[in-house]
Short mmCIF file of C-alpha atoms in Angstrom, two decimals:
data_model
loop_
_atom_site.label_atom_id
_atom_site.label_comp_id
_atom_site.label_asym_id
_atom_site.label_seq_id
_atom_site.Cartn_x
_atom_site.Cartn_y
_atom_site.Cartn_z
CA MET A 334 14.09 10.99 30.83
CA LYS A 335 10.67 9.75 29.85
CA LEU A 336 9.54 10.73 26.37
CA ARG A 337 6.11 11.37 24.89
CA THR A 338 4.06 8.72 23.15
CA ASP A 339 0.96 10.81 22.40
CA PHE A 340 1.26 12.35 18.97
CA THR A 341 -1.47 13.78 16.83
CA SER A 342 0.34 13.27 13.54
CA ARG A 343 3.62 12.23 11.95
CA ASP A 344 4.62 15.87 11.74
CA ASP A 345 3.95 16.24 15.45
CA LEU A 346 6.20 13.27 16.19
CA SER A 347 8.86 14.56 13.80
CA ARG A 348 8.91 17.96 15.48
CA TYR A 349 9.25 16.32 18.89
CA VAL A 350 12.17 14.22 17.65
CA SER A 351 13.85 17.40 16.42
CA GLU A 352 13.29 19.15 19.73
CA THR A 353 14.44 16.17 21.77
CA PHE A 354 17.48 15.07 19.82
CA GLY A 355 18.47 18.23 17.99
CA THR A 356 18.02 16.78 14.52
CA SER A 357 16.46 18.46 11.54
CA GLY A 358 14.76 17.43 8.33
CA ASP A 359 11.69 15.53 7.31
CA PRO A 360 10.70 11.95 8.10
CA SER A 361 11.60 9.47 5.38
CA PRO A 362 9.01 9.55 2.62
CA ASP A 363 9.59 5.84 2.04
CA PHE A 364 9.45 4.32 5.50
CA THR A 365 7.03 4.59 8.39
CA GLY A 366 8.10 2.76 11.51
CA GLY A 367 6.14 -0.04 13.15
CA ARG A 368 5.07 -3.61 12.68
CA THR A 369 1.73 -2.70 11.13
CA GLU A 370 3.52 -1.12 8.21
CA ALA A 371 6.05 -3.95 8.08
CA LEU A 372 3.28 -6.54 7.79
CA ARG A 373 1.44 -4.48 5.19
CA ARG A 374 4.58 -4.40 3.06
CA LEU A 375 5.25 -8.08 3.51
CA HIS A 376 1.71 -9.07 2.57
CA SER A 377 1.60 -6.82 -0.46
CA PHE A 378 5.06 -7.76 -1.72
CA SER A 379 5.08 -9.69 -4.98
CA LEU A 380 8.00 -11.97 -5.64
CA HIS A 381 7.06 -12.39 -9.28
CA GLY A 382 10.12 -11.56 -11.36
CA TYR A 383 12.30 -10.89 -8.33
CA ALA A 384 15.26 -12.95 -9.54
CA ALA A 385 15.39 -11.16 -12.88
CA LYS A 386 14.57 -7.67 -11.67
CA ARG A 387 16.11 -7.28 -8.23
CA ASN A 388 19.25 -5.64 -9.62
CA LEU A 389 17.28 -2.99 -11.51
CA THR A 390 17.19 0.21 -9.53
CA GLU A 391 14.38 1.85 -11.46
CA VAL A 392 11.99 -1.08 -11.04
CA SER A 393 10.19 -1.70 -7.75
CA ALA A 394 11.23 -5.34 -7.45
CA VAL A 395 12.77 -5.35 -4.00
CA SER A 396 10.79 -5.76 -0.79
CA MET A 397 11.90 -2.58 1.02
CA LEU A 398 11.63 -4.57 4.25
CA SER A 399 15.21 -4.05 5.37
CA PRO A 400 14.57 -1.30 7.96
CA TYR A 401 11.96 -3.50 9.62
CA ILE A 402 14.15 -6.61 9.59
CA ARG A 403 17.19 -4.71 10.83
CA HIS A 404 15.33 -3.46 13.89
CA GLY A 405 13.59 -6.72 14.63
CA VAL A 406 10.19 -5.20 13.85
CA MET A 407 9.84 -8.43 11.94
CA THR A 408 12.37 -11.25 11.81
CA LEU A 409 14.26 -12.88 8.99
CA ALA A 410 12.70 -16.15 10.06
CA GLU A 411 9.11 -14.98 9.68
CA VAL A 412 9.82 -13.32 6.34
CA ARG A 413 11.40 -16.55 5.10
CA ARG A 414 8.47 -18.62 6.31
CA PHE A 415 5.88 -16.24 4.86
CA VAL A 416 7.51 -16.17 1.44
CA LEU A 417 7.85 -19.93 1.25
CA GLY A 418 4.24 -20.33 2.35
CA LYS A 419 2.81 -17.82 -0.08
CA PHE A 420 4.97 -18.31 -3.14
CA GLY A 421 6.32 -21.83 -2.69
CA GLN A 422 9.61 -23.01 -4.15
CA GLY A 423 10.91 -21.43 -7.33
CA LYS A 424 13.71 -19.29 -8.67
CA ASP A 425 12.24 -16.04 -7.29
CA THR A 426 11.78 -17.51 -3.82
CA TYR A 427 15.24 -19.05 -3.98
CA LYS A 428 16.89 -15.76 -4.89
CA PHE A 429 14.95 -13.84 -2.25
CA ILE A 430 15.87 -16.25 0.55
CA PHE A 431 19.44 -16.28 -0.76
CA GLU A 432 19.50 -12.52 -0.17
CA LEU A 433 17.98 -12.89 3.31
CA ALA A 434 20.76 -15.35 4.08
CA TRP A 435 23.37 -12.66 3.46
CA ARG A 436 22.02 -10.78 6.45
CA HIS A 437 22.15 -13.90 8.59
CA PHE A 438 25.71 -14.54 7.41
CA PHE A 439 26.79 -11.06 8.46
CA GLN A 440 25.06 -11.50 11.81
CA LEU A 441 26.98 -14.69 12.52
CA VAL A 442 30.27 -13.01 11.69
CA TYR A 443 29.35 -10.07 13.93
CA ALA A 444 28.34 -12.38 16.77
CA ALA A 445 31.76 -14.02 16.62
CA SER A 446 33.83 -10.91 15.92
CA GLY A 447 32.08 -8.14 17.84
CA ASP A 448 33.56 -4.71 17.27
CA LYS A 449 36.45 -6.24 15.31
CA ILE A 450 34.19 -5.78 12.28
CA TYR A 451 35.29 -2.15 12.40
CA ARG A 452 38.84 -3.15 11.58
CA ASP A 453 40.06 -4.89 8.44
CA MET A 454 38.90 -8.49 8.71
CA GLU A 455 41.65 -9.53 6.30
CA THR A 456 44.51 -7.92 4.46
CA GLY A 457 43.12 -5.98 1.51
CA LYS A 458 43.79 -7.45 -1.92
CA THR A 459 44.12 -4.18 -3.81
CA GLY A 460 47.79 -3.50 -3.13
CA VAL A 461 46.86 0.09 -2.32
CA SER A 462 48.81 1.14 0.75
CA LYS A 463 47.07 4.35 1.76
CA TYR A 464 43.44 5.45 1.96
CA ASP A 465 42.18 8.85 3.05
CA GLY A 466 40.43 9.14 6.38
CA ILE A 467 37.94 11.85 5.49
CA LEU A 468 35.01 12.09 3.13
CA PRO A 469 35.94 14.29 0.17
CA GLN A 470 33.98 17.51 0.20
CA ASP A 471 32.67 17.15 -3.35
CA VAL A 472 31.31 13.70 -2.48
CA ALA A 473 29.72 14.96 0.73
CA GLU A 474 28.11 17.84 -1.13
CA ALA A 475 27.02 15.68 -4.08
CA ARG A 476 28.91 17.72 -6.61
CA THR A 477 31.45 15.28 -8.04
CA GLY A 478 30.04 15.91 -11.48
CA LEU A 479 29.17 12.22 -11.80
CA ARG A 480 25.38 12.24 -11.97
CA CYS A 481 25.09 8.71 -10.59
CA MET A 482 27.23 9.28 -7.50
CA ASP A 483 25.77 12.71 -6.81
CA TYR A 484 22.29 11.24 -7.09
CA PHE A 485 23.13 8.42 -4.68
CA MET A 486 24.38 10.89 -2.09
CA GLN A 487 21.34 13.12 -2.49
CA LYS A 488 19.01 10.14 -2.26
CA LEU A 489 20.76 8.83 0.85
CA LEU A 490 20.37 12.16 2.60
CA ALA A 491 16.80 12.74 1.45
CA THR A 492 15.31 9.30 2.01
CA GLY A 493 17.64 7.28 4.25
CA TYR A 494 17.64 4.47 1.73
CA LEU A 495 19.61 3.24 -1.28
CA HIS A 496 19.05 0.20 -3.45
CA ASN A 497 21.65 -2.46 -2.71
CA HIS A 498 23.42 -1.91 -6.02
CA GLU A 499 23.48 1.83 -5.49
CA ARG A 500 25.22 1.16 -2.18
CA MET A 501 27.75 -1.13 -3.84
CA TRP A 502 28.50 1.30 -6.67
CA PHE A 503 28.86 4.22 -4.29
CA ALA A 504 31.11 2.20 -1.99
CA SER A 505 33.26 1.02 -4.89
CA TYR A 506 33.59 4.56 -6.20
CA LEU A 507 34.53 5.98 -2.82
CA VAL A 508 37.03 3.29 -1.86
CA HIS A 509 38.61 2.34 -5.18
CA HIS A 510 38.32 5.47 -7.31
CA ARG A 511 38.69 8.06 -4.57
CA ARG A 512 40.93 5.97 -2.29
CA VAL A 513 38.90 6.71 0.82
CA ASP A 514 39.06 4.33 3.78
CA TRP A 515 36.03 2.04 3.79
CA LEU A 516 35.34 3.01 7.41
CA VAL A 517 34.60 6.59 6.29
CA GLY A 518 31.87 5.31 4.01
CA GLU A 519 30.65 2.92 6.66
CA ARG A 520 30.16 5.82 9.10
CA LEU A 521 28.31 7.83 6.47
CA PHE A 522 25.89 5.01 5.67
CA TYR A 523 25.37 4.05 9.30
CA LYS A 524 24.39 7.58 10.15
CA HIS A 525 21.82 7.90 7.39
CA LEU A 526 20.52 4.49 6.31
CA ILE A 527 17.30 3.69 8.10
CA ASP A 528 18.25 0.04 7.82
CA GLY A 529 21.80 0.79 8.96
CA ASP A 530 23.00 -2.34 10.72
CA PRO A 531 26.46 -2.73 12.26
CA ALA A 532 27.07 -6.13 10.71
CA SER A 533 25.55 -5.76 7.25
CA ASN A 534 26.92 -2.27 6.82
CA ALA A 535 30.50 -2.70 8.00
CA LEU A 536 30.98 -6.11 6.43
CA SER A 537 29.44 -5.02 3.11
CA TRP A 538 31.88 -2.12 2.95
CA GLN A 539 34.68 -4.55 3.73
CA TRP A 540 33.38 -6.90 1.03
CA VAL A 541 33.63 -4.09 -1.50
CA ALA A 542 37.04 -3.00 -0.21
CA SER A 543 38.40 -6.59 -0.36
CA THR A 544 39.18 -6.79 3.35
CA PHE A 545 36.37 -9.34 3.68
CA SER A 546 36.42 -10.85 0.20
CA ALA A 547 38.83 -12.39 -2.25
CA LYS A 548 39.00 -9.36 -4.52
CA PRO A 549 37.77 -5.76 -4.65
CA TYR A 550 34.29 -5.14 -6.02
CA ILE A 551 34.27 -2.89 -9.04
CA PHE A 552 31.63 -2.09 -11.64
CA ASN A 553 31.72 -0.41 -15.00
CA LYS A 554 29.49 1.97 -16.89
CA GLU A 555 27.86 -0.80 -18.88
CA VAL A 556 26.59 -2.51 -15.73
CA LEU A 557 25.45 0.71 -14.07
CA GLU A 558 23.73 1.92 -17.22
CA ARG A 559 21.93 -1.38 -17.72
CA CYS A 560 20.75 -1.66 -14.12
CA THR A 561 19.62 1.97 -13.91
CA ASP A 562 18.00 2.11 -17.33
CA GLY A 563 20.55 4.79 -18.14
CA VAL A 564 18.77 7.44 -16.09
CA HIS A 565 22.01 8.89 -14.76
CA CYS A 566 24.23 8.43 -17.81
CA LYS A 567 21.70 10.10 -20.11
CA VAL A 568 22.06 13.39 -18.30
CA CYS A 569 25.66 13.08 -17.10
CA GLU A 570 27.99 15.74 -18.38
CA VAL A 571 31.27 13.84 -18.06
CA LYS A 572 30.39 11.69 -21.09
CA GLU A 573 33.66 10.33 -22.55
CA SER A 574 35.66 10.97 -19.40
CA CYS A 575 33.42 8.74 -17.31
CA PRO A 576 35.77 6.90 -14.92
CA PHE A 577 33.64 3.78 -15.15
CA ASN A 578 33.61 3.50 -18.93
CA PHE A 579 36.09 0.65 -19.33
CA PRO A 580 35.95 -3.14 -19.54
CA PRO A 581 36.31 -4.71 -16.07
CA GLY A 582 39.88 -5.93 -16.61
CA VAL A 583 41.02 -2.54 -17.86
CA LEU A 584 39.38 -0.87 -14.87
CA GLU A 585 41.23 -3.20 -12.52
CA GLU A 586 44.53 -2.36 -14.15
CA ARG A 587 43.81 1.36 -13.96
CA LEU A 588 42.76 1.17 -10.32
CA PHE A 589 45.08 -1.47 -8.93
CA GLY A 590 47.77 -2.06 -11.53
CA LYS A 591 46.74 -5.68 -11.87
CA ARG A 592 43.88 -7.92 -12.90
CA PHE A 593 42.00 -10.27 -10.63
CA GLU A 594 40.78 -13.72 -11.59
CA GLN A 595 37.14 -13.68 -12.65
CA MET B 1295 3.48 1.82 34.51
CA THR B 1296 2.67 2.39 38.15
CA GLU B 1297 2.13 -1.00 39.77
CA ALA B 1298 4.96 -3.05 41.19
CA SER B 1299 6.28 -5.76 38.91
CA GLN B 1300 8.83 -8.46 39.42
CA VAL B 1301 9.97 -8.10 35.82
CA LEU B 1302 11.12 -5.17 33.70
CA VAL B 1303 11.36 -5.85 29.97
CA TRP B 1304 14.08 -4.08 28.03
CA ILE B 1305 13.16 -3.55 24.40
CA HIS B 1306 16.24 -2.70 22.35
CA ALA B 1307 16.79 -1.54 18.79
CA ASP B 1308 17.36 -5.07 17.45
CA SER B 1309 13.88 -6.17 18.56
CA LEU B 1310 11.75 -3.05 18.42
CA SER B 1311 8.44 -4.77 17.93
CA VAL B 1312 5.10 -5.56 19.48
CA ALA B 1313 6.12 -9.14 18.71
CA ASP B 1314 9.27 -8.92 20.83
CA PRO B 1315 9.68 -12.34 22.50
CA ALA B 1316 10.65 -10.94 25.90
CA MET B 1317 7.61 -8.66 25.98
CA ILE B 1318 5.24 -11.36 24.81
CA ALA B 1319 6.53 -13.67 27.52
CA ASN B 1320 5.80 -10.97 30.11
CA GLY B 1321 2.48 -9.55 29.05
CA ASN B 1322 1.79 -7.80 32.33
CA ALA B 1323 5.23 -6.40 32.98
CA PRO B 1324 6.44 -2.88 32.35
CA ALA B 1325 8.65 -2.51 29.30
CA VAL B 1326 10.95 0.23 28.10
CA PHE B 1327 12.86 1.33 25.02
CA ILE B 1328 15.74 3.71 25.65
CA PHE B 1329 17.37 6.01 23.15
CA ASP B 1330 21.00 5.66 24.12
CA ASP B 1331 22.46 9.15 24.51
CA ALA B 1332 26.03 7.90 24.11
CA LEU B 1333 25.23 6.12 20.85
CA LEU B 1334 23.28 9.08 19.53
CA SER B 1335 26.18 11.34 20.30
CA LYS B 1336 28.73 8.97 18.77
CA HIS B 1337 26.92 8.35 15.48
CA GLY B 1338 24.86 11.52 15.01
CA PHE B 1339 21.98 9.53 13.56
CA SER B 1340 19.93 11.27 10.94
CA HIS B 1341 16.49 12.64 11.66
CA GLN B 1342 14.95 9.98 9.42
CA ARG B 1343 16.59 7.17 11.36
CA LEU B 1344 15.38 8.56 14.67
CA VAL B 1345 11.84 9.14 13.42
CA PHE B 1346 11.67 5.55 12.17
CA LEU B 1347 12.83 4.21 15.53
CA TYR B 1348 10.46 6.51 17.39
CA GLU B 1349 7.48 5.54 15.23
CA SER B 1350 8.24 1.88 15.81
CA ALA B 1351 8.41 2.47 19.55
CA VAL B 1352 5.22 4.55 19.60
CA GLU B 1353 3.36 1.72 17.94
CA ILE B 1354 4.35 -0.54 20.82
CA ALA B 1355 3.14 2.09 23.27
CA ALA B 1356 -0.20 2.22 21.46
CA GLN B 1357 -0.69 -1.50 22.02
CA ASN B 1358 0.96 -1.89 25.40
CA PRO B 1359 0.03 0.62 28.13
CA LEU B 1360 2.93 -0.67 30.23
CA PHE B 1361 5.50 0.39 27.66
CA GLU B 1362 7.52 3.60 27.96
CA ILE B 1363 10.09 5.39 25.83
CA HIS B 1364 13.07 7.05 27.48
CA HIS B 1365 16.38 8.57 26.53
CA GLY B 1366 19.51 8.65 28.60
CA HIS B 1367 22.18 6.28 29.80
CA VAL B 1368 20.81 2.80 29.05
CA CYS B 1369 22.23 0.92 32.01
CA GLU B 1370 21.36 3.61 34.53
CA THR B 1371 17.88 4.07 33.12
CA LEU B 1372 17.20 0.34 33.32
CA ARG B 1373 18.51 0.24 36.86
CA SER B 1374 16.44 3.23 37.91
CA LEU B 1375 13.23 1.93 36.34
CA ALA B 1376 13.72 -1.55 37.76
CA LEU B 1377 14.10 -0.08 41.23
CA THR B 1378 11.08 2.18 40.70
CA PHE B 1379 8.89 -0.80 39.89
CA GLY B 1380 10.45 -3.08 42.41
CA ALA B 1381 11.59 -5.39 39.63
CA THR B 1382 14.11 -8.04 40.52
CA GLU B 1383 14.39 -9.42 37.00
CA ILE B 1384 15.27 -7.77 33.72
CA HIS B 1385 14.12 -9.65 30.65
CA THR B 1386 15.21 -8.89 27.13
CA THR B 1387 15.45 -10.56 23.76
CA SER B 1388 18.82 -11.97 22.91
CA GLY B 1389 20.83 -9.88 20.46
CA ILE B 1390 24.38 -9.89 19.17
CA ALA B 1391 25.44 -6.30 19.75
CA PRO B 1392 28.40 -6.20 22.16
CA LEU B 1393 26.78 -3.23 23.87
CA GLN B 1394 23.82 -5.35 24.92
CA ALA B 1395 26.07 -7.90 26.57
CA LYS B 1396 28.05 -5.15 28.26
CA THR B 1397 24.89 -3.49 29.59
CA LEU B 1398 23.53 -6.74 30.96
CA SER B 1399 26.84 -7.63 32.56
CA LEU B 1400 26.68 -4.36 34.51
CA LEU B 1401 23.18 -5.18 35.75
CA GLU B 1402 23.52 -8.86 36.55
CA LYS B 1403 24.93 -8.39 40.03
CA ASP B 1404 21.83 -6.48 41.09
CA PHE B 1405 19.14 -8.13 38.98
CA SER B 1406 18.34 -11.54 37.60
CA ILE B 1407 18.81 -11.38 33.82
CA ARG B 1408 16.68 -13.51 31.51
CA LEU B 1409 17.32 -13.69 27.78
CA HIS B 1410 14.52 -14.69 25.40
CA GLU B 1411 15.59 -16.18 22.09
CA PRO B 1412 14.17 -14.85 18.82
CA GLU B 1413 13.23 -17.35 16.16
CA LYS B 1414 16.29 -18.33 14.16
CA PHE B 1415 16.51 -17.94 10.39
CA VAL B 1416 18.25 -21.29 10.12
CA THR B 1417 19.97 -23.58 12.55
CA TYR B 1418 23.68 -23.35 11.88
CA LYS B 1419 26.23 -24.85 14.23
CA GLY B 1420 29.38 -24.79 12.14
CA PRO B 1421 32.43 -22.58 12.53
CA THR B 1422 32.09 -18.86 11.97
CA PRO B 1423 31.61 -18.48 8.22
CA LYS B 1424 34.11 -16.51 6.21
CA ARG B 1425 32.75 -16.56 2.69
CA PHE B 1426 29.06 -16.31 1.94
CA MET B 1427 28.78 -18.92 -0.80
CA ASN B 1428 30.40 -21.60 1.33
CA PHE B 1429 27.96 -20.69 4.09
CA TRP B 1430 24.99 -20.70 1.73
CA TYR B 1431 25.74 -24.20 0.46
CA LYS B 1432 25.71 -25.40 4.06
CA ILE B 1433 22.36 -23.84 4.97
CA GLU B 1434 20.62 -23.91 1.59
CA LYS B 1435 18.43 -26.96 2.24
CA ASP B 1436 17.42 -25.73 5.66
CA ALA B 1437 16.69 -22.22 4.42
CA MET B 1438 14.52 -23.45 1.55
CA ARG B 1439 12.55 -25.98 3.57
CA PHE B 1440 9.04 -24.87 4.43
CA ASP B 1441 8.06 -27.48 7.00
CA ARG B 1442 10.88 -27.11 9.46
#
């Protein structure tokens, strides 16, 4: 069935998408599709301070180009070339291209493995024998009581985007604290992330779960608080019972009954 | 998209761009992007995801009068459009999704298939990598070189 291409506004297009595909909601406030917007972002992106600030969720240090790269609106190769040409060599450029290379790495694994990326690539290292196959209701409804995790879920649903560290923290919480199968989280992200990519998404979840890495990824409150400028912890009501408020080794023992080599 | 054309260009969701290599190589050929009903049903993509894809496709339509957007069964839609335009060749940009290969394999007995290669991030010819850092050390020089 041929679809329309003549829209008078973004709202007009959004309404047509709803009518055609049965979806509801608003377009992402953060991302407008198309190469024009992709190029505008690329040309206005400043790499200054990227290496030091890219992990900070409350600072606009990341490029926000991932939806465009994922869909081939622009390629990894042209982003790499542009950045090297504009900013030259340096620690910020190095770190940025290092991050681009992760995507290429995942693509190569996907090219070789195909749909096997939806099964454990390796035996998990956690020693945990059983994971739940459904998303817990309190997580789905963003009412776990953990301000950080509830915020991440709300943000995912409202904007279709999460900072990379927010993704990692959410994934670690869901898989290691809630014992939910990584594939459940993978499905959730793939449905909502505008940059949702089979390879990057599935293999990142597996990297967190330890089925595509040497050990499970965990984080503690100190890291989350530092990277988020404490915006969640300041208003979180769990306070002393925060499940992340332990040194990394203690967290590993609580979650897995053992410590992993650092 | 009314005149006969030897080539039909398939734009897919891994190369949804006015800079798509297959489309650039066939400037006067009809081109199509198809929302895959089976995939939409399987994943239940969010409204935001679909709007982003649609906006990206509409931008192509604004710059290429021979470009259309459809939804349906991808293979059957490609086959139907190719027959409508009298196309004997289907061109597309090479991707890695297994579904692309499967779709093309179903069409290759009736049409000549031509894959166009996107520019590569780096040239890597080693075994499939397993750990990122090992991979990075192998490609680091190539990735950081400007004049390649």
